[in-house]
Short mmCIF file of N, CA, C and O in Angstrom, two decimals:
data_model
loop_
_atom_site.label_atom_id
_atom_site.label_comp_id
_atom_site.label_asym_id
_atom_site.label_seq_id
_atom_site.Cartn_x
_atom_site.Cartn_y
_atom_site.Cartn_z
N MET A 966 -120.65 84.81 -27.40
CA MET A 966 -120.19 85.92 -26.58
C MET A 966 -118.76 86.26 -26.96
O MET A 966 -117.91 85.38 -27.04
N LEU A 967 -118.50 87.53 -27.20
CA LEU A 967 -117.14 87.99 -27.46
C LEU A 967 -116.47 88.33 -26.14
O LEU A 967 -117.06 88.97 -25.28
N LYS A 968 -115.24 87.88 -25.98
CA LYS A 968 -114.45 88.25 -24.81
C LYS A 968 -113.09 88.71 -25.28
O LYS A 968 -112.53 88.14 -26.21
N PHE A 969 -112.58 89.74 -24.64
CA PHE A 969 -111.28 90.26 -24.99
C PHE A 969 -110.38 90.18 -23.76
O PHE A 969 -110.84 90.41 -22.65
N PRO A 970 -109.10 89.88 -23.96
CA PRO A 970 -108.22 89.54 -22.85
C PRO A 970 -107.79 90.67 -21.94
O PRO A 970 -107.34 90.42 -20.84
N ASP A 971 -107.88 91.90 -22.36
CA ASP A 971 -107.44 92.99 -21.49
C ASP A 971 -108.23 94.27 -21.76
O ASP A 971 -109.21 94.26 -22.49
N LEU A 972 -107.78 95.35 -21.18
CA LEU A 972 -108.52 96.61 -21.24
C LEU A 972 -108.01 97.56 -22.31
O LEU A 972 -108.34 98.74 -22.30
N ASP A 973 -107.24 97.07 -23.25
CA ASP A 973 -106.68 97.90 -24.31
C ASP A 973 -107.80 98.58 -25.09
O ASP A 973 -108.75 97.94 -25.54
N VAL A 974 -107.68 99.88 -25.29
CA VAL A 974 -108.71 100.66 -25.97
C VAL A 974 -108.92 100.19 -27.40
O VAL A 974 -110.04 100.22 -27.93
N HIS A 975 -107.87 99.71 -28.05
CA HIS A 975 -107.98 99.24 -29.43
C HIS A 975 -108.88 98.01 -29.54
O HIS A 975 -109.47 97.76 -30.59
N LEU A 976 -108.99 97.25 -28.46
CA LEU A 976 -109.88 96.09 -28.47
C LEU A 976 -111.34 96.53 -28.53
O LEU A 976 -112.18 95.82 -29.07
N GLY A 977 -111.64 97.71 -28.01
CA GLY A 977 -112.99 98.26 -28.14
C GLY A 977 -113.34 98.53 -29.58
O GLY A 977 -114.44 98.22 -30.05
N ARG A 978 -112.38 99.07 -30.30
CA ARG A 978 -112.59 99.33 -31.73
C ARG A 978 -112.83 98.01 -32.48
O ARG A 978 -113.74 97.88 -33.29
N GLU A 979 -112.01 97.01 -32.16
CA GLU A 979 -112.14 95.70 -32.81
C GLU A 979 -113.50 95.06 -32.48
O GLU A 979 -114.17 94.53 -33.36
N ALA A 980 -113.90 95.14 -31.22
CA ALA A 980 -115.20 94.57 -30.83
C ALA A 980 -116.34 95.27 -31.56
O ALA A 980 -117.26 94.61 -32.05
N GLY A 981 -116.29 96.60 -31.62
CA GLY A 981 -117.33 97.34 -32.32
C GLY A 981 -117.42 96.96 -33.79
O GLY A 981 -118.52 96.78 -34.33
N GLN A 982 -116.28 96.78 -34.43
CA GLN A 982 -116.26 96.37 -35.83
C GLN A 982 -116.86 94.98 -36.02
O GLN A 982 -117.68 94.76 -36.92
N LEU A 983 -116.46 94.04 -35.16
CA LEU A 983 -116.97 92.68 -35.27
C LEU A 983 -118.48 92.63 -35.08
O LEU A 983 -119.19 91.91 -35.79
N ILE A 984 -118.99 93.40 -34.15
CA ILE A 984 -120.43 93.41 -33.89
C ILE A 984 -121.18 94.10 -35.02
O ILE A 984 -122.23 93.63 -35.47
N ALA A 985 -120.64 95.20 -35.52
CA ALA A 985 -121.29 95.94 -36.61
C ALA A 985 -121.37 95.09 -37.88
O ALA A 985 -122.32 95.22 -38.66
N GLU A 986 -120.39 94.22 -38.08
CA GLU A 986 -120.36 93.37 -39.28
C GLU A 986 -121.39 92.24 -39.23
O GLU A 986 -121.72 91.67 -40.26
N ARG A 987 -121.87 91.92 -38.06
CA ARG A 987 -122.86 90.85 -37.94
C ARG A 987 -124.21 91.31 -38.49
O ARG A 987 -124.56 92.49 -38.39
N PRO A 988 -124.99 90.37 -39.00
CA PRO A 988 -126.36 90.73 -39.39
C PRO A 988 -127.12 91.19 -38.14
O PRO A 988 -126.87 90.71 -37.03
N PRO A 989 -128.06 92.12 -38.29
CA PRO A 989 -128.78 92.63 -37.12
C PRO A 989 -129.34 91.56 -36.20
O PRO A 989 -129.29 91.71 -34.97
N ALA A 990 -129.85 90.48 -36.74
CA ALA A 990 -130.43 89.42 -35.90
C ALA A 990 -129.39 88.69 -35.07
O ALA A 990 -129.73 88.03 -34.08
N GLU A 991 -128.11 88.81 -35.42
CA GLU A 991 -127.04 88.11 -34.71
C GLU A 991 -126.24 89.02 -33.77
O GLU A 991 -125.28 88.58 -33.15
N ARG A 992 -126.63 90.27 -33.66
CA ARG A 992 -125.94 91.21 -32.77
C ARG A 992 -126.44 91.03 -31.35
O ARG A 992 -127.61 90.74 -31.13
N PRO A 993 -125.58 91.27 -30.37
CA PRO A 993 -126.05 91.23 -28.98
C PRO A 993 -126.96 92.43 -28.69
O PRO A 993 -126.90 93.44 -29.39
N ASP A 994 -127.78 92.31 -27.67
CA ASP A 994 -128.62 93.43 -27.23
C ASP A 994 -127.81 94.50 -26.52
O ASP A 994 -128.19 95.66 -26.50
N GLY A 995 -126.72 94.06 -25.89
CA GLY A 995 -125.91 94.99 -25.13
C GLY A 995 -124.47 94.55 -25.04
O GLY A 995 -124.15 93.37 -25.22
N ILE A 996 -123.61 95.52 -24.77
CA ILE A 996 -122.17 95.28 -24.67
C ILE A 996 -121.67 96.00 -23.42
O ILE A 996 -122.05 97.14 -23.16
N PHE A 997 -120.79 95.34 -22.67
CA PHE A 997 -120.14 95.95 -21.52
C PHE A 997 -118.66 96.08 -21.83
O PHE A 997 -117.98 95.07 -22.04
N GLY A 998 -118.17 97.30 -21.91
CA GLY A 998 -116.74 97.53 -22.12
C GLY A 998 -116.02 97.44 -20.78
O GLY A 998 -116.53 97.87 -19.75
N GLY A 999 -114.81 96.92 -20.80
CA GLY A 999 -114.03 96.77 -19.57
C GLY A 999 -113.66 98.10 -18.93
O GLY A 999 -113.37 98.16 -17.75
N ASN A 1000 -113.68 99.15 -19.72
CA ASN A 1000 -113.48 100.50 -19.21
C ASN A 1000 -114.20 101.46 -20.16
O ASN A 1000 -114.68 101.06 -21.22
N ASP A 1001 -114.29 102.71 -19.78
CA ASP A 1001 -115.02 103.68 -20.60
C ASP A 1001 -114.38 103.90 -21.96
O ASP A 1001 -115.09 104.06 -22.95
N MET A 1002 -113.07 103.92 -22.04
CA MET A 1002 -112.43 104.15 -23.33
C MET A 1002 -112.74 103.02 -24.31
O MET A 1002 -112.99 103.28 -25.49
N GLN A 1003 -112.76 101.79 -23.85
CA GLN A 1003 -113.16 100.69 -24.73
C GLN A 1003 -114.60 100.88 -25.18
O GLN A 1003 -114.92 100.73 -26.35
N ALA A 1004 -115.48 101.20 -24.25
CA ALA A 1004 -116.90 101.37 -24.57
C ALA A 1004 -117.11 102.53 -25.54
O ALA A 1004 -117.95 102.44 -26.45
N ILE A 1005 -116.36 103.61 -25.39
CA ILE A 1005 -116.47 104.75 -26.30
C ILE A 1005 -116.05 104.33 -27.71
O ILE A 1005 -116.70 104.71 -28.70
N GLU A 1006 -115.01 103.54 -27.82
CA GLU A 1006 -114.59 103.03 -29.12
C GLU A 1006 -115.64 102.11 -29.72
O GLU A 1006 -115.88 102.12 -30.93
N ILE A 1007 -116.27 101.31 -28.89
CA ILE A 1007 -117.34 100.42 -29.37
C ILE A 1007 -118.48 101.26 -29.95
O ILE A 1007 -118.97 101.00 -31.05
N VAL A 1008 -118.91 102.29 -29.22
CA VAL A 1008 -119.98 103.17 -29.70
C VAL A 1008 -119.59 103.81 -31.02
O VAL A 1008 -120.40 103.85 -31.96
N ALA A 1009 -118.36 104.28 -31.13
CA ALA A 1009 -117.91 104.95 -32.36
C ALA A 1009 -117.93 103.98 -33.54
O ALA A 1009 -118.37 104.33 -34.64
N GLU A 1010 -117.48 102.76 -33.33
CA GLU A 1010 -117.46 101.78 -34.42
C GLU A 1010 -118.86 101.34 -34.81
O GLU A 1010 -119.13 101.08 -35.97
N LEU A 1011 -119.76 101.25 -33.85
CA LEU A 1011 -121.14 100.88 -34.17
C LEU A 1011 -121.83 102.00 -34.93
O LEU A 1011 -122.62 101.75 -35.85
N ALA A 1012 -121.53 103.23 -34.57
CA ALA A 1012 -122.19 104.37 -35.22
C ALA A 1012 -121.75 104.54 -36.67
O ALA A 1012 -122.53 105.00 -37.49
N ALA A 1013 -120.50 104.15 -36.97
CA ALA A 1013 -119.98 104.34 -38.34
C ALA A 1013 -120.86 103.67 -39.39
O ALA A 1013 -121.20 104.30 -40.39
N PRO A 1014 -121.27 102.39 -39.21
CA PRO A 1014 -122.18 101.78 -40.20
C PRO A 1014 -123.65 101.98 -39.85
O PRO A 1014 -124.51 101.28 -40.35
N ARG A 1015 -123.92 102.89 -38.95
CA ARG A 1015 -125.30 103.22 -38.59
C ARG A 1015 -126.02 102.15 -37.78
O ARG A 1015 -127.20 101.89 -38.00
N VAL A 1016 -125.32 101.51 -36.85
CA VAL A 1016 -125.98 100.64 -35.88
C VAL A 1016 -126.54 101.56 -34.81
O VAL A 1016 -125.82 102.40 -34.26
N ASP A 1017 -127.82 101.45 -34.50
CA ASP A 1017 -128.48 102.34 -33.54
C ASP A 1017 -128.09 101.97 -32.11
O ASP A 1017 -128.39 100.88 -31.64
N VAL A 1018 -127.40 102.90 -31.46
CA VAL A 1018 -127.07 102.78 -30.04
C VAL A 1018 -127.96 103.78 -29.32
O VAL A 1018 -127.91 104.96 -29.62
N PRO A 1019 -128.84 103.38 -28.46
CA PRO A 1019 -129.04 102.07 -27.86
C PRO A 1019 -130.17 101.24 -28.48
O PRO A 1019 -130.46 100.15 -27.97
N GLY A 1020 -130.81 101.71 -29.52
CA GLY A 1020 -131.97 101.00 -30.08
C GLY A 1020 -131.68 99.56 -30.45
O GLY A 1020 -132.47 98.67 -30.16
N GLU A 1021 -130.56 99.32 -31.12
CA GLU A 1021 -130.19 97.96 -31.51
C GLU A 1021 -129.23 97.32 -30.51
O GLU A 1021 -129.35 96.14 -30.19
N VAL A 1022 -128.26 98.09 -30.06
CA VAL A 1022 -127.23 97.59 -29.15
C VAL A 1022 -126.97 98.65 -28.08
O VAL A 1022 -126.58 99.78 -28.41
N ALA A 1023 -127.17 98.30 -26.83
CA ALA A 1023 -126.86 99.20 -25.71
C ALA A 1023 -125.40 98.99 -25.33
O ALA A 1023 -124.86 97.90 -25.45
N VAL A 1024 -124.75 100.07 -24.85
CA VAL A 1024 -123.33 99.99 -24.48
C VAL A 1024 -123.14 100.61 -23.10
O VAL A 1024 -123.63 101.71 -22.83
N VAL A 1025 -122.39 99.90 -22.25
CA VAL A 1025 -122.06 100.36 -20.90
C VAL A 1025 -120.56 100.28 -20.72
O VAL A 1025 -119.92 99.32 -21.15
N GLY A 1026 -119.99 101.29 -20.06
CA GLY A 1026 -118.57 101.29 -19.73
C GLY A 1026 -118.36 101.18 -18.24
O GLY A 1026 -119.30 101.01 -17.47
N TYR A 1027 -117.09 101.29 -17.83
CA TYR A 1027 -116.75 101.22 -16.42
C TYR A 1027 -115.68 102.25 -16.12
O TYR A 1027 -114.66 102.29 -16.80
N ASP A 1028 -115.89 103.07 -15.17
CA ASP A 1028 -114.98 104.09 -14.63
C ASP A 1028 -115.67 105.43 -14.48
O ASP A 1028 -115.31 106.20 -13.62
N ASP A 1029 -116.58 105.75 -15.39
CA ASP A 1029 -117.25 107.05 -15.46
C ASP A 1029 -116.23 108.19 -15.54
O ASP A 1029 -116.27 109.13 -14.75
N ILE A 1030 -115.35 108.09 -16.52
CA ILE A 1030 -114.41 109.18 -16.75
C ILE A 1030 -115.18 110.42 -17.23
O ILE A 1030 -116.29 110.29 -17.74
N VAL A 1031 -114.62 111.58 -17.08
CA VAL A 1031 -115.29 112.83 -17.45
C VAL A 1031 -115.73 112.80 -18.92
O VAL A 1031 -116.83 113.24 -19.25
N PHE A 1032 -114.90 112.27 -19.78
CA PHE A 1032 -115.18 112.23 -21.21
C PHE A 1032 -116.44 111.41 -21.52
O PHE A 1032 -117.11 111.65 -22.52
N ALA A 1033 -116.80 110.46 -20.66
CA ALA A 1033 -117.95 109.58 -20.92
C ALA A 1033 -119.26 110.36 -21.04
O ALA A 1033 -120.14 109.98 -21.80
N SER A 1034 -119.39 111.44 -20.33
CA SER A 1034 -120.63 112.20 -20.36
C SER A 1034 -120.64 113.29 -21.43
O SER A 1034 -121.67 113.91 -21.68
N SER A 1035 -119.50 113.50 -22.10
CA SER A 1035 -119.43 114.61 -23.04
C SER A 1035 -119.29 114.20 -24.50
O SER A 1035 -119.14 115.06 -25.36
N ILE A 1036 -119.36 112.91 -24.80
CA ILE A 1036 -119.28 112.48 -26.19
C ILE A 1036 -120.65 112.64 -26.85
O ILE A 1036 -121.65 112.89 -26.18
N ALA A 1037 -120.69 112.48 -28.17
CA ALA A 1037 -121.93 112.69 -28.92
C ALA A 1037 -123.07 111.81 -28.41
O ALA A 1037 -124.22 112.25 -28.32
N ARG A 1038 -122.79 110.59 -28.05
CA ARG A 1038 -123.77 109.68 -27.46
C ARG A 1038 -123.26 109.41 -26.04
O ARG A 1038 -122.45 108.52 -25.84
N PRO A 1039 -123.68 110.23 -25.04
CA PRO A 1039 -123.16 110.06 -23.68
C PRO A 1039 -123.28 108.61 -23.20
O PRO A 1039 -124.29 107.95 -23.38
N LEU A 1040 -122.19 108.13 -22.61
CA LEU A 1040 -122.03 106.73 -22.25
C LEU A 1040 -122.55 106.42 -20.86
O LEU A 1040 -122.17 107.06 -19.88
N THR A 1041 -123.42 105.41 -20.78
CA THR A 1041 -123.79 104.87 -19.48
C THR A 1041 -122.56 104.19 -18.91
O THR A 1041 -121.84 103.48 -19.62
N SER A 1042 -122.29 104.43 -17.64
CA SER A 1042 -121.05 103.91 -17.06
C SER A 1042 -121.26 103.56 -15.59
O SER A 1042 -122.15 104.10 -14.93
N ILE A 1043 -120.40 102.68 -15.11
CA ILE A 1043 -120.40 102.33 -13.70
C ILE A 1043 -119.28 103.14 -13.04
O ILE A 1043 -118.12 103.03 -13.42
N ARG A 1044 -119.68 103.96 -12.09
CA ARG A 1044 -118.73 104.84 -11.42
C ARG A 1044 -118.25 104.18 -10.14
O ARG A 1044 -119.04 103.65 -9.36
N GLN A 1045 -116.94 104.21 -9.95
CA GLN A 1045 -116.39 103.70 -8.71
C GLN A 1045 -115.86 104.86 -7.88
O GLN A 1045 -115.54 105.92 -8.42
N ALA A 1046 -115.78 104.67 -6.60
CA ALA A 1046 -115.33 105.71 -5.68
C ALA A 1046 -113.81 105.75 -5.64
O ALA A 1046 -113.18 105.37 -4.66
N SER A 1047 -113.19 106.21 -6.71
CA SER A 1047 -111.73 106.15 -6.87
C SER A 1047 -110.97 106.85 -5.74
O SER A 1047 -110.01 106.29 -5.21
N LYS A 1048 -111.38 108.05 -5.39
CA LYS A 1048 -110.66 108.78 -4.33
C LYS A 1048 -110.78 108.07 -2.99
O LYS A 1048 -109.79 107.94 -2.27
N GLU A 1049 -111.97 107.60 -2.69
CA GLU A 1049 -112.19 106.90 -1.43
C GLU A 1049 -111.41 105.58 -1.39
O GLU A 1049 -110.84 105.21 -0.37
N ILE A 1050 -111.38 104.88 -2.51
CA ILE A 1050 -110.64 103.62 -2.59
C ILE A 1050 -109.15 103.89 -2.39
O ILE A 1050 -108.47 103.18 -1.63
N GLY A 1051 -108.63 104.92 -3.06
CA GLY A 1051 -107.22 105.26 -2.92
C GLY A 1051 -106.86 105.66 -1.50
O GLY A 1051 -105.84 105.23 -0.95
N ALA A 1052 -107.70 106.49 -0.87
CA ALA A 1052 -107.45 106.93 0.50
C ALA A 1052 -107.49 105.75 1.47
O ALA A 1052 -106.64 105.63 2.36
N ALA A 1053 -108.46 104.87 1.29
CA ALA A 1053 -108.57 103.70 2.15
C ALA A 1053 -107.37 102.77 1.98
O ALA A 1053 -106.84 102.23 2.96
N ALA A 1054 -106.93 102.58 0.74
CA ALA A 1054 -105.76 101.72 0.49
C ALA A 1054 -104.51 102.30 1.15
O ALA A 1054 -103.72 101.57 1.76
N ALA A 1055 -104.34 103.63 1.04
CA ALA A 1055 -103.18 104.26 1.67
C ALA A 1055 -103.24 104.10 3.19
O ALA A 1055 -102.22 103.78 3.83
N GLN A 1056 -104.43 104.30 3.76
CA GLN A 1056 -104.57 104.16 5.21
C GLN A 1056 -104.31 102.72 5.64
O GLN A 1056 -103.67 102.47 6.67
N MET A 1057 -104.80 101.76 4.87
CA MET A 1057 -104.57 100.35 5.20
C MET A 1057 -103.08 100.00 5.14
O MET A 1057 -102.59 99.23 5.96
N LEU A 1058 -102.36 100.60 4.20
CA LEU A 1058 -100.92 100.37 4.10
C LEU A 1058 -100.21 100.93 5.32
O LEU A 1058 -99.36 100.26 5.92
N VAL A 1059 -100.56 102.15 5.71
CA VAL A 1059 -99.96 102.75 6.91
C VAL A 1059 -100.27 101.91 8.14
O VAL A 1059 -99.39 101.62 8.96
N ASP A 1060 -101.53 101.48 8.27
CA ASP A 1060 -101.91 100.64 9.40
C ASP A 1060 -101.11 99.34 9.42
O ASP A 1060 -100.67 98.88 10.47
N ARG A 1061 -100.92 98.74 8.24
CA ARG A 1061 -100.17 97.48 8.14
C ARG A 1061 -98.72 97.68 8.55
O ARG A 1061 -98.13 96.83 9.21
N LEU A 1062 -98.12 98.82 8.16
CA LEU A 1062 -96.75 99.11 8.54
C LEU A 1062 -96.61 99.27 10.05
O LEU A 1062 -95.61 98.84 10.63
N HIS A 1063 -97.60 99.87 10.70
CA HIS A 1063 -97.55 100.08 12.15
C HIS A 1063 -97.92 98.82 12.93
O HIS A 1063 -97.42 98.62 14.03
N CYS A 1064 -98.79 98.00 12.38
CA CYS A 1064 -99.27 96.80 13.07
C CYS A 1064 -99.26 95.61 12.10
O CYS A 1064 -100.32 95.17 11.64
N PRO A 1065 -98.07 95.10 11.76
CA PRO A 1065 -98.00 94.06 10.73
C PRO A 1065 -98.69 92.74 11.11
O PRO A 1065 -99.01 91.95 10.23
N ASP A 1066 -98.95 92.51 12.36
CA ASP A 1066 -99.56 91.25 12.78
C ASP A 1066 -101.09 91.29 12.84
O ASP A 1066 -101.73 90.27 13.08
N GLU A 1067 -101.66 92.47 12.64
CA GLU A 1067 -103.12 92.59 12.64
C GLU A 1067 -103.69 91.87 11.42
O GLU A 1067 -103.08 91.86 10.36
N PRO A 1068 -104.89 91.31 11.54
CA PRO A 1068 -105.49 90.65 10.37
C PRO A 1068 -105.81 91.66 9.27
O PRO A 1068 -106.08 92.83 9.54
N ALA A 1069 -105.76 91.19 8.05
CA ALA A 1069 -106.06 92.04 6.90
C ALA A 1069 -107.51 92.48 6.93
O ALA A 1069 -108.39 91.74 7.37
N GLN A 1070 -107.75 93.69 6.46
CA GLN A 1070 -109.10 94.23 6.38
C GLN A 1070 -109.65 94.03 4.98
O GLN A 1070 -108.90 93.99 4.01
N GLN A 1071 -110.95 93.94 4.90
CA GLN A 1071 -111.63 93.95 3.61
C GLN A 1071 -112.66 95.06 3.65
O GLN A 1071 -113.44 95.15 4.59
N LEU A 1072 -112.65 95.90 2.64
CA LEU A 1072 -113.62 96.98 2.54
C LEU A 1072 -114.43 96.79 1.27
O LEU A 1072 -113.92 96.29 0.27
N LEU A 1073 -115.67 97.20 1.33
CA LEU A 1073 -116.55 97.11 0.17
C LEU A 1073 -117.00 98.52 -0.20
O LEU A 1073 -117.52 99.26 0.65
N PHE A 1074 -116.80 98.88 -1.44
CA PHE A 1074 -117.23 100.16 -1.95
C PHE A 1074 -118.33 99.90 -2.97
O PHE A 1074 -118.15 99.11 -3.88
N GLN A 1075 -119.43 100.57 -2.81
CA GLN A 1075 -120.58 100.38 -3.69
C GLN A 1075 -120.43 101.20 -4.97
O GLN A 1075 -120.33 102.43 -4.90
N PRO A 1076 -120.40 100.57 -6.13
CA PRO A 1076 -120.35 101.34 -7.38
C PRO A 1076 -121.70 101.99 -7.66
O PRO A 1076 -122.71 101.63 -7.06
N GLU A 1077 -121.71 102.95 -8.56
CA GLU A 1077 -122.94 103.67 -8.91
C GLU A 1077 -123.14 103.63 -10.42
O GLU A 1077 -122.23 103.98 -11.17
N LEU A 1078 -124.30 103.22 -10.85
CA LEU A 1078 -124.63 103.20 -12.27
C LEU A 1078 -125.05 104.59 -12.70
O LEU A 1078 -126.00 105.15 -12.16
N ARG A 1079 -124.34 105.16 -13.67
CA ARG A 1079 -124.66 106.48 -14.21
C ARG A 1079 -125.31 106.26 -15.57
O ARG A 1079 -124.63 106.02 -16.56
N VAL A 1080 -126.63 106.31 -15.62
CA VAL A 1080 -127.37 106.01 -16.84
C VAL A 1080 -127.36 107.23 -17.76
O VAL A 1080 -127.74 108.33 -17.35
N ARG A 1081 -126.94 106.99 -19.00
CA ARG A 1081 -126.94 108.04 -20.03
C ARG A 1081 -127.56 107.45 -21.30
O ARG A 1081 -128.17 106.39 -21.27
N THR A 1082 -127.35 108.10 -22.42
CA THR A 1082 -128.11 107.73 -23.63
C THR A 1082 -127.56 106.54 -24.42
O THR A 1082 -128.15 106.17 -25.41
N SER A 1083 -126.48 105.92 -23.97
CA SER A 1083 -126.00 104.73 -24.68
C SER A 1083 -126.76 103.47 -24.27
O SER A 1083 -126.51 102.39 -24.80
N THR A 1084 -127.69 103.63 -23.33
CA THR A 1084 -128.59 102.54 -22.94
C THR A 1084 -130.02 103.06 -22.93
O THR A 1084 -130.25 104.26 -22.94
N ARG A 1085 -130.94 102.16 -22.88
CA ARG A 1085 -132.36 102.56 -22.90
C ARG A 1085 -132.91 102.91 -21.54
O ARG A 1085 -134.05 103.32 -21.43
N GLY A 1086 -132.13 102.68 -20.49
CA GLY A 1086 -132.59 102.84 -19.13
C GLY A 1086 -132.88 104.22 -18.74
O GLY A 1086 -133.49 104.65 -17.87
#
């Protein structure tokens, strides 16, 4: 398993190159990029030597940025409720300032899988 230490977009390019260089039998079935830009770079690097995405290797990103749906091979991505998360965080901060002794809140936001052509789903 390849793991990269952060969300730097250049690491997506490096991961794509490393996977493309492997013999087909040694490639993973799928790759999850830490964000959409990494995943887009992975797809681009796999496509350069003609690795079939998603036939040989499926690719998924995280964030569902606008660009993810408009590239040559639209990227499957996990969409998070960014506006709702930001609004809730701001409200929690205001609440904390007004009532600093109240217990901390925990909120759960359900992500949404946006299936596109970089996966077989």
